[in-house]
mmCIF file of N, CA and C in Angstrom:
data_model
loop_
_atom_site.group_PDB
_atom_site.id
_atom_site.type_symbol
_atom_site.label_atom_id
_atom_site.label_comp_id
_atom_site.label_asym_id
_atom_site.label_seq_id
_atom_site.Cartn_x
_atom_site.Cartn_y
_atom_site.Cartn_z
ATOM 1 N N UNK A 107 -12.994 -12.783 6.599
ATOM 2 C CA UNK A 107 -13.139 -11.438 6.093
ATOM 3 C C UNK A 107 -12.270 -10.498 6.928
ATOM 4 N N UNK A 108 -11.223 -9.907 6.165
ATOM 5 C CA UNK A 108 -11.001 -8.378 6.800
ATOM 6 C C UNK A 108 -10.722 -6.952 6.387
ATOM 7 N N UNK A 109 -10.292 -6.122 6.990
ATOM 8 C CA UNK A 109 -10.047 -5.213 6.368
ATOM 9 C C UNK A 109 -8.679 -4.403 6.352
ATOM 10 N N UNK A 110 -8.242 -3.311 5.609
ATOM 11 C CA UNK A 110 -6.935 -3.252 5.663
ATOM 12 C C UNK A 110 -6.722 -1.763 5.331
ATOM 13 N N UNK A 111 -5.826 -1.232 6.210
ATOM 14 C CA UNK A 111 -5.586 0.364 6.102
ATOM 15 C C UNK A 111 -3.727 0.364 5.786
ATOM 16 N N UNK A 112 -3.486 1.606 5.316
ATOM 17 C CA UNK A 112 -2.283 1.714 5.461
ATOM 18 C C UNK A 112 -1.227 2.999 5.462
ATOM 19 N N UNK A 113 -0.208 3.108 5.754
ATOM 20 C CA UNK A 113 0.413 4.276 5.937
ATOM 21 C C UNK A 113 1.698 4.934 5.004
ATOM 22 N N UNK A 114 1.825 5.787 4.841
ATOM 23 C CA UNK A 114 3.418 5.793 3.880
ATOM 24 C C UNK A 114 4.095 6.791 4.395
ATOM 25 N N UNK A 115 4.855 6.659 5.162
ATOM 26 C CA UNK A 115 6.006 7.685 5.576
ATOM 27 C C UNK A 115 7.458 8.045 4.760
ATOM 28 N N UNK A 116 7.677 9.278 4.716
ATOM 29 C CA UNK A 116 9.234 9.193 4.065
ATOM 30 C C UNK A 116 10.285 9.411 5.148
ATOM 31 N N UNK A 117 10.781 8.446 4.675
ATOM 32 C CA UNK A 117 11.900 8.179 6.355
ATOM 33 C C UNK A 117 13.380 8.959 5.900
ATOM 34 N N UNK A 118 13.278 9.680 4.647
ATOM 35 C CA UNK A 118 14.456 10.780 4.314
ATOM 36 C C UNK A 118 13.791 12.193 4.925
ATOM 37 N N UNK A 119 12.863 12.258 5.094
ATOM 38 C CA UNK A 119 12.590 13.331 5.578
ATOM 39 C C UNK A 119 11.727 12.949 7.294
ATOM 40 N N UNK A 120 11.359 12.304 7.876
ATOM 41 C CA UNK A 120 10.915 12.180 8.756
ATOM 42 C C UNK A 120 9.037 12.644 8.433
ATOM 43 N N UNK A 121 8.973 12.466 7.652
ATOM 44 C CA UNK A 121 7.284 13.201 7.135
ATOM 45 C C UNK A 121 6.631 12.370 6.507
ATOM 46 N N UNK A 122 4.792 12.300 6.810
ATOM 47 C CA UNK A 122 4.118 11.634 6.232
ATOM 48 C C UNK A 122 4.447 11.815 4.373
ATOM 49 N N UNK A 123 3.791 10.880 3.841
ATOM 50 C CA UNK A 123 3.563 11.304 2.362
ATOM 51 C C UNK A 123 2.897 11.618 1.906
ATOM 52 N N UNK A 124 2.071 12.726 1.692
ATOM 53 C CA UNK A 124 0.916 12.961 1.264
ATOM 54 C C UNK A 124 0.654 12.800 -0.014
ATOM 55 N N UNK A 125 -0.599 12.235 -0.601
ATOM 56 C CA UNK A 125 -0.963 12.290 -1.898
ATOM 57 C C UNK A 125 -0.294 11.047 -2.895
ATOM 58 N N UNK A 126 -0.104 10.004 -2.229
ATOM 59 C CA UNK A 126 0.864 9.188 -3.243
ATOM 60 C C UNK A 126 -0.403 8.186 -3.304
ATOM 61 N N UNK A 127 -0.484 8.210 -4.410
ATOM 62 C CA UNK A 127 -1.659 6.803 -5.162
ATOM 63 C C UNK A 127 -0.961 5.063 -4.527
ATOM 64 N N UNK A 128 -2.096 4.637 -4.165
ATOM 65 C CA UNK A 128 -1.777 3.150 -3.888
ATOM 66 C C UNK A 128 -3.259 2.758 -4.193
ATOM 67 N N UNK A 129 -2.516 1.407 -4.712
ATOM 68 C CA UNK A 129 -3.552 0.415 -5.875
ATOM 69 C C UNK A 129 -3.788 -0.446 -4.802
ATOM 70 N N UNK A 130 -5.190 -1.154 -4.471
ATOM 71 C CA UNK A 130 -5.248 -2.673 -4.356
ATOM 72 C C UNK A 130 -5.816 -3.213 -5.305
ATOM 73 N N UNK A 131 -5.545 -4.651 -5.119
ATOM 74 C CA UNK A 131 -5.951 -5.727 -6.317
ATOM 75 C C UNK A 131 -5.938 -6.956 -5.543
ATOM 76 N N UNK A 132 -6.953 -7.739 -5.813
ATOM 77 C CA UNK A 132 -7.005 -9.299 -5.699
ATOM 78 C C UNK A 132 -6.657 -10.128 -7.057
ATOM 79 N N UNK A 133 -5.619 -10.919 -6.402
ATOM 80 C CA UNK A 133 -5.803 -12.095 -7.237
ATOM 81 C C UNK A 133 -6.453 -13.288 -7.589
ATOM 82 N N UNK A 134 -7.274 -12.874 -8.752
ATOM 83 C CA UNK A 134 -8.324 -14.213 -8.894
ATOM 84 C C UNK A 134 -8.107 -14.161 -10.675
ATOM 85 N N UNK A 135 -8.708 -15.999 -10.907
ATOM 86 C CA UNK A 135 -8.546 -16.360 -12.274
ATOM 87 C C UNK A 135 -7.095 -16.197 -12.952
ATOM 88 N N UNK A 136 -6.105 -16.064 -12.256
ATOM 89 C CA UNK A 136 -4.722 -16.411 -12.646
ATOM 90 C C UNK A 136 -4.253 -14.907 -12.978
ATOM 91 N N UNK A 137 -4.445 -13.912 -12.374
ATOM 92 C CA UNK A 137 -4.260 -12.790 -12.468
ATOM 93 C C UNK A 137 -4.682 -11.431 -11.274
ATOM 94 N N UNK A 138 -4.523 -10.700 -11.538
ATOM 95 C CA UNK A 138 -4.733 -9.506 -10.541
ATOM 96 C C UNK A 138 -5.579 -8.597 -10.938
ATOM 97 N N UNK A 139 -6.790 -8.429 -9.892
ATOM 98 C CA UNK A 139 -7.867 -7.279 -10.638
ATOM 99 C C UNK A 139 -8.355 -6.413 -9.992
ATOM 100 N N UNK A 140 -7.675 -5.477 -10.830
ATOM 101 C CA UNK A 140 -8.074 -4.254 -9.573
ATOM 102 C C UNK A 140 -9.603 -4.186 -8.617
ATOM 103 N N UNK A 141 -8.972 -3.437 -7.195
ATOM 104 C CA UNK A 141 -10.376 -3.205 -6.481
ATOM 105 C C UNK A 141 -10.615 -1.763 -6.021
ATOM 106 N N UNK A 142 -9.428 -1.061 -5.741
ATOM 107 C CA UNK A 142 -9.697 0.467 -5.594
ATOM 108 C C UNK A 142 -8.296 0.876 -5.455
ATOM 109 N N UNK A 143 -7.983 2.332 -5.886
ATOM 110 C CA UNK A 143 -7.187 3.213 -5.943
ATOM 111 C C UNK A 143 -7.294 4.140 -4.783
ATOM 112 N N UNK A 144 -6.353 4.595 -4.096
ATOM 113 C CA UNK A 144 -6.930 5.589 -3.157
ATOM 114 C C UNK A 144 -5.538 6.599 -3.333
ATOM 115 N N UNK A 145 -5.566 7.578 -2.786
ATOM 116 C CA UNK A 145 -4.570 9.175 -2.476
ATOM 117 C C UNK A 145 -4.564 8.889 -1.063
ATOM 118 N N UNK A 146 -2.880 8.754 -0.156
ATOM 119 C CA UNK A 146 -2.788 9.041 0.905
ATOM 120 C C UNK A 146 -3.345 10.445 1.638
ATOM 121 N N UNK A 147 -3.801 10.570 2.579
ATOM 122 C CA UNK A 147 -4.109 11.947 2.961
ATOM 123 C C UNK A 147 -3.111 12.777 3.640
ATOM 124 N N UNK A 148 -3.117 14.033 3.902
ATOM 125 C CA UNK A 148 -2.076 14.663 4.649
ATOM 126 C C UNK A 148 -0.956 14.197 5.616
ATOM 127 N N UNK A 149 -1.750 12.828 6.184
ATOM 128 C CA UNK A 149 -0.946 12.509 7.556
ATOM 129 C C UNK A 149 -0.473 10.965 6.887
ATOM 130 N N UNK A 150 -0.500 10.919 5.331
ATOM 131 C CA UNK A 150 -0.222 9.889 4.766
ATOM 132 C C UNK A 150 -0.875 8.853 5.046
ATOM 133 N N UNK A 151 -2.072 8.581 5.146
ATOM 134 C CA UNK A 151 -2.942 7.413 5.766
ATOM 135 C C UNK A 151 -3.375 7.468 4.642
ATOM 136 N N UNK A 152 -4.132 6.031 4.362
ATOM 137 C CA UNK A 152 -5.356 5.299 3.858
ATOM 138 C C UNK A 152 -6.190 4.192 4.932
ATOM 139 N N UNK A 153 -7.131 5.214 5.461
ATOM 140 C CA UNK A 153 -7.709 4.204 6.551
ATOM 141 C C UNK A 153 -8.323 3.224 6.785
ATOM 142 N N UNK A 154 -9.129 2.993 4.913
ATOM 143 C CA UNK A 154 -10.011 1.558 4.349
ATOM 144 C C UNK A 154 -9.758 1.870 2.936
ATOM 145 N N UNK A 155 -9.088 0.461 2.515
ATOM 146 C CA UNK A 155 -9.701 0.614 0.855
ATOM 147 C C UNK A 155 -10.939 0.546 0.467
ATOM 148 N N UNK A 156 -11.488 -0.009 1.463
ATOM 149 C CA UNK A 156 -13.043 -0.918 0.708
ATOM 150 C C UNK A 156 -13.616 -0.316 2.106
ATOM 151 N N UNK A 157 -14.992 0.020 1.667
ATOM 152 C CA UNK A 157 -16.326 0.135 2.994
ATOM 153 C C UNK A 157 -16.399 -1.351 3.104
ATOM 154 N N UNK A 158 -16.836 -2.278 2.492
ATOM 155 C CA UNK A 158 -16.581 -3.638 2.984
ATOM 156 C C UNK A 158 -15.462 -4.423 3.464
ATOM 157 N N UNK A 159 -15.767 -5.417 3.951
ATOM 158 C CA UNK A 159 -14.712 -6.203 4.656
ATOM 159 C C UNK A 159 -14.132 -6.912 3.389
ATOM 160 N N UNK A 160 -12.951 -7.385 3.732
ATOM 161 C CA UNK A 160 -12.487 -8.157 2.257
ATOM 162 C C UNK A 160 -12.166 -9.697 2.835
ATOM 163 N N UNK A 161 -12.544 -10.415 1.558
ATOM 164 C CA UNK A 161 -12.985 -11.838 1.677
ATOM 165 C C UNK A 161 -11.185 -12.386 2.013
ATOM 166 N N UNK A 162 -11.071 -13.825 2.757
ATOM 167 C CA UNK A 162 -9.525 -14.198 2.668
ATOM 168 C C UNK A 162 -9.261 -14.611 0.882
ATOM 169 N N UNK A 163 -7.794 -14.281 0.775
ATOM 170 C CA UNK A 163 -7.419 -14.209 -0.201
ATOM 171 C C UNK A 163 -5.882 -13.381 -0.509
ATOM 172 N N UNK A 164 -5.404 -13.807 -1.797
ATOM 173 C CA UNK A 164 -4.457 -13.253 -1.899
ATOM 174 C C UNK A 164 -4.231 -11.767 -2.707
ATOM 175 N N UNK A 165 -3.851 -10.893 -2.288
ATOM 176 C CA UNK A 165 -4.021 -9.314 -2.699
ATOM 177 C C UNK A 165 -2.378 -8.454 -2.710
ATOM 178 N N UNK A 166 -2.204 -7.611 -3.672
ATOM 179 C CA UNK A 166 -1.250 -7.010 -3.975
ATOM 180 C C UNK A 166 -1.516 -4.912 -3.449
ATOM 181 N N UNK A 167 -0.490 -4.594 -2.784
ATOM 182 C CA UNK A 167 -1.082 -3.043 -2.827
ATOM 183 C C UNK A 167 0.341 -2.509 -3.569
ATOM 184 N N UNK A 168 -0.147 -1.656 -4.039
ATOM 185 C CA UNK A 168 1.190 -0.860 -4.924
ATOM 186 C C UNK A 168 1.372 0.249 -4.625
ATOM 187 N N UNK A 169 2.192 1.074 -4.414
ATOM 188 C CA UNK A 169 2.199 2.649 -3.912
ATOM 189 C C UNK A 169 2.902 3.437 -5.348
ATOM 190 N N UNK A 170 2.668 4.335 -5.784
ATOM 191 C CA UNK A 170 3.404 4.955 -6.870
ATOM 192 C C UNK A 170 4.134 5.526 -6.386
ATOM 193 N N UNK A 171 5.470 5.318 -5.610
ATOM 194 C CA UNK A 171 6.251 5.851 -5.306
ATOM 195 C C UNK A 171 7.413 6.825 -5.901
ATOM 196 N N UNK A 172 7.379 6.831 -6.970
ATOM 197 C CA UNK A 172 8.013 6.996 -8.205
ATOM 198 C C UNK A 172 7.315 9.097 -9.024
ATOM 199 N N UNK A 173 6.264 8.360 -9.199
ATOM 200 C CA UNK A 173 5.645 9.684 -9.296
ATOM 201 C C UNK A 173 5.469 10.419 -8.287
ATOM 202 N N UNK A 174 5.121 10.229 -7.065
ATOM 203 C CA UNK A 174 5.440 11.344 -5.898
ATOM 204 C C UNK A 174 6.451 11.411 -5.732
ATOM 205 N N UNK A 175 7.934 10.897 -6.111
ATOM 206 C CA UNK A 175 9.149 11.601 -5.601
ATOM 207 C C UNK A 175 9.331 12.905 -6.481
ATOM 208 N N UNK A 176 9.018 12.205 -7.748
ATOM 209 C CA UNK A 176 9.278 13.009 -9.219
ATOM 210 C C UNK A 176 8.646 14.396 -8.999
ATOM 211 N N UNK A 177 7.022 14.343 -8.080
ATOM 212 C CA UNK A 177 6.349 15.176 -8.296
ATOM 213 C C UNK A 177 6.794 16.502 -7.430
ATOM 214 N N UNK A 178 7.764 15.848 -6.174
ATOM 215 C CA UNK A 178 8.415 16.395 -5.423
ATOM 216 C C UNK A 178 10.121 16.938 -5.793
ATOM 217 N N UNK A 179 9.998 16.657 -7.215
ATOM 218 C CA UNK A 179 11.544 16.992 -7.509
ATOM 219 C C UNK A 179 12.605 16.497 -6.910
ATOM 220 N N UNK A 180 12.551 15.227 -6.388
ATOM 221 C CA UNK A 180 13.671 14.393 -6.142
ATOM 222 C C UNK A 180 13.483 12.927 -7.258
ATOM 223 N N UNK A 181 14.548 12.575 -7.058
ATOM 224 C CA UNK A 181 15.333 11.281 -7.831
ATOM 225 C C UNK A 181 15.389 10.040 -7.455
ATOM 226 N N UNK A 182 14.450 9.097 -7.565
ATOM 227 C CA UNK A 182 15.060 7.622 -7.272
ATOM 228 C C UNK A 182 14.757 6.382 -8.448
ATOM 229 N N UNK A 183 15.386 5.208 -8.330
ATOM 230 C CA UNK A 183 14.985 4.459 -9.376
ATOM 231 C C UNK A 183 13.499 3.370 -9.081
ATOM 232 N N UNK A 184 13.245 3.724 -8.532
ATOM 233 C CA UNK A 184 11.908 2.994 -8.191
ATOM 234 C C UNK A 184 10.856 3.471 -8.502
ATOM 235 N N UNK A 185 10.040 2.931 -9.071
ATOM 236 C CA UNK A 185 8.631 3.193 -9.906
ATOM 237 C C UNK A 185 7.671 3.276 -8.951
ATOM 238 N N UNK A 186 7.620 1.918 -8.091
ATOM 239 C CA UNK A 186 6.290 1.493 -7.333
ATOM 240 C C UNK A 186 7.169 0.878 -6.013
ATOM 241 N N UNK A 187 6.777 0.647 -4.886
ATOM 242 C CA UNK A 187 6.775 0.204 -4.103
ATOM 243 C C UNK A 187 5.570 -1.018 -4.010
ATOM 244 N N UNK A 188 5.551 -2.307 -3.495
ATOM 245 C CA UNK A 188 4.690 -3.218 -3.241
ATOM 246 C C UNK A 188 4.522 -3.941 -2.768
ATOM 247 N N UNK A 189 3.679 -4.621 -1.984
ATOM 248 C CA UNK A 189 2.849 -5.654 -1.033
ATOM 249 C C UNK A 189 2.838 -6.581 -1.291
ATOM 250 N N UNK A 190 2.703 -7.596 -1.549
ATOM 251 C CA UNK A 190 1.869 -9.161 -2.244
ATOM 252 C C UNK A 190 1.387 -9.885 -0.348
ATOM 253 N N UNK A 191 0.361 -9.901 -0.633
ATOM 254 C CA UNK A 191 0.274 -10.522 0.720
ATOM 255 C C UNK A 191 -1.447 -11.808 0.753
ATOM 256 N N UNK A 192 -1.154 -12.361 2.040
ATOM 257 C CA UNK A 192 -2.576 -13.289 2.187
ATOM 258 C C UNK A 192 -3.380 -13.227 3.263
ATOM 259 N N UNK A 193 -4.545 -12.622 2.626
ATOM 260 C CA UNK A 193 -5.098 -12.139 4.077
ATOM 261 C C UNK A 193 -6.224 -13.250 4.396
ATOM 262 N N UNK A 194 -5.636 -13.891 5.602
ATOM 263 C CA UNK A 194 -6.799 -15.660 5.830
ATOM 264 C C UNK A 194 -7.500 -15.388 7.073
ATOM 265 N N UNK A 195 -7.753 -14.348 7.362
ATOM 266 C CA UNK A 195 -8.494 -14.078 8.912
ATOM 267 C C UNK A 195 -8.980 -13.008 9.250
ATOM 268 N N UNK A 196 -10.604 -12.882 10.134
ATOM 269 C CA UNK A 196 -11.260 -11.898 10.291
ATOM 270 C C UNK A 196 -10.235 -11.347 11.452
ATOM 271 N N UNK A 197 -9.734 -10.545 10.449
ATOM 272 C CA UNK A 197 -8.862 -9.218 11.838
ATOM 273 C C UNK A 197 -8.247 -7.949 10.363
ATOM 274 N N UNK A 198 -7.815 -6.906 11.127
ATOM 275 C CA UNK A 198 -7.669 -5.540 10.626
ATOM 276 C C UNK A 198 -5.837 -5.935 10.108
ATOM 277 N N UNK A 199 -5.571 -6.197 9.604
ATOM 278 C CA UNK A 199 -4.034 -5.682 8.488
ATOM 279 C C UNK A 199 -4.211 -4.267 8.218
ATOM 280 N N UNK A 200 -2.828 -3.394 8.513
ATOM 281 C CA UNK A 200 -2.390 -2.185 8.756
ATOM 282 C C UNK A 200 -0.527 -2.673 8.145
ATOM 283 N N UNK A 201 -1.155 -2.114 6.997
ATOM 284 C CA UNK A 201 0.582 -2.501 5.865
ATOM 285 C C UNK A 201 0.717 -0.831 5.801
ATOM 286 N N UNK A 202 2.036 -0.494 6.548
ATOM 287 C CA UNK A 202 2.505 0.833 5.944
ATOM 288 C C UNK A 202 3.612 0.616 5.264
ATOM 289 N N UNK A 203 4.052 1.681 4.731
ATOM 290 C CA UNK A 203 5.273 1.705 3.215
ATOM 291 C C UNK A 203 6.330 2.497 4.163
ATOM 292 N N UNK A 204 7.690 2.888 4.592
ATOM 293 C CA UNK A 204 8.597 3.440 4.887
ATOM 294 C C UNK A 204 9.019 3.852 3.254
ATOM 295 N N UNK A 205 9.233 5.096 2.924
ATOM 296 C CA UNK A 205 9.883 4.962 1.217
ATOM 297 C C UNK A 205 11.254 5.553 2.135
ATOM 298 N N UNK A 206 12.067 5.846 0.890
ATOM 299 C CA UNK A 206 12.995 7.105 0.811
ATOM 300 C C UNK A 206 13.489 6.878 -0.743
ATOM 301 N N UNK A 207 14.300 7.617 -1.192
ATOM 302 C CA UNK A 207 14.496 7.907 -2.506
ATOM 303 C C UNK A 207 15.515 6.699 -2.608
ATOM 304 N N UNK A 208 16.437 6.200 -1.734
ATOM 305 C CA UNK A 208 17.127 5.120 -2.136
ATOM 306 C C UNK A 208 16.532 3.785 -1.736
ATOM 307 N N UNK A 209 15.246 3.687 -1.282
ATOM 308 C CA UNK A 209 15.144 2.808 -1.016
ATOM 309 C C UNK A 209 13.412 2.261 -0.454
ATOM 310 N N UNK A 210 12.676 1.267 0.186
ATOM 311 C CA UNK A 210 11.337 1.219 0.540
ATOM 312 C C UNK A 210 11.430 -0.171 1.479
ATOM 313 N N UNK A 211 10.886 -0.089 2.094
ATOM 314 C CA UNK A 211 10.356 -1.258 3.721
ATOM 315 C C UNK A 211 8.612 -1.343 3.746
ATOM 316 N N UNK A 212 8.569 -2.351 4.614
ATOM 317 C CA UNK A 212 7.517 -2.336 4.680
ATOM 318 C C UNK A 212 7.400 -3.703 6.474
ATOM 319 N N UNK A 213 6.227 -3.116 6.980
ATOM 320 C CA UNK A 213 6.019 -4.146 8.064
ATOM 321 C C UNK A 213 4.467 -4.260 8.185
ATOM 322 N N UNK A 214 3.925 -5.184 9.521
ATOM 323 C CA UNK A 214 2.604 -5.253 9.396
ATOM 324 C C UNK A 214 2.988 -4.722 10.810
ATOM 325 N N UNK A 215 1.796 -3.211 11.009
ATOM 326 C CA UNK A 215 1.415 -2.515 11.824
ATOM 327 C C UNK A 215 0.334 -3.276 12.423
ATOM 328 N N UNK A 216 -0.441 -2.179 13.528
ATOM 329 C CA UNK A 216 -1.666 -2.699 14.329
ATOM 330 C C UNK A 216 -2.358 -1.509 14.436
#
């Protein structure tokens, strides 16, 4: 079991992202099903998707990267930014997003 927070910075501007929707989902039964939606907060965090711990398994997070640029009146061709990852051990995963309008990264924080 663990749990998992995460961050989204825009590295064209040096500034958190505030307000950008990111999806999680587990994959089970040959598909992906959602488990919660959350809004980054001011300092661009999501600090738990889940009040519970999450079981090992394989899980996708998506960031709408696309609509917060738009919403911000800039331009890029990217819709979503995304994760696919396997989480097999009781410990804390900390996935943040780096965006910028040309482009998106990603690493495992602590």
């Amino acid at each position: 079991m663990s749990n998992l927070s995460s961050h989204i910075l825009d590295i064209s501007t040096g500034r958190p992202a505030a307000g950008v929707a990111v999806h999680l989902a587990r994959y089970e039964h040959g598909d992906y099903q959602p488990l919660a939606s959350m809004l980054t907060d001011a300092n661009g965090r999501i600090a738990a998707f889940t009040p519970a711990v999450l079981p090992a398994g394989r899980y996708r997070l998506t960031a709408d990267i696309g609509d917060w640029f738009t919403a911000a009146g800039r331009q890029t061709p990217y819709v979503h930014a995304q994760i696919e990852l396997m989480l097999s051990e009781e410990q804390h995963y900390h996935l943040p997003f780096l965006i910028a309008p040309g482009g998106w990264s990603t690493y495992r924080g602590s």
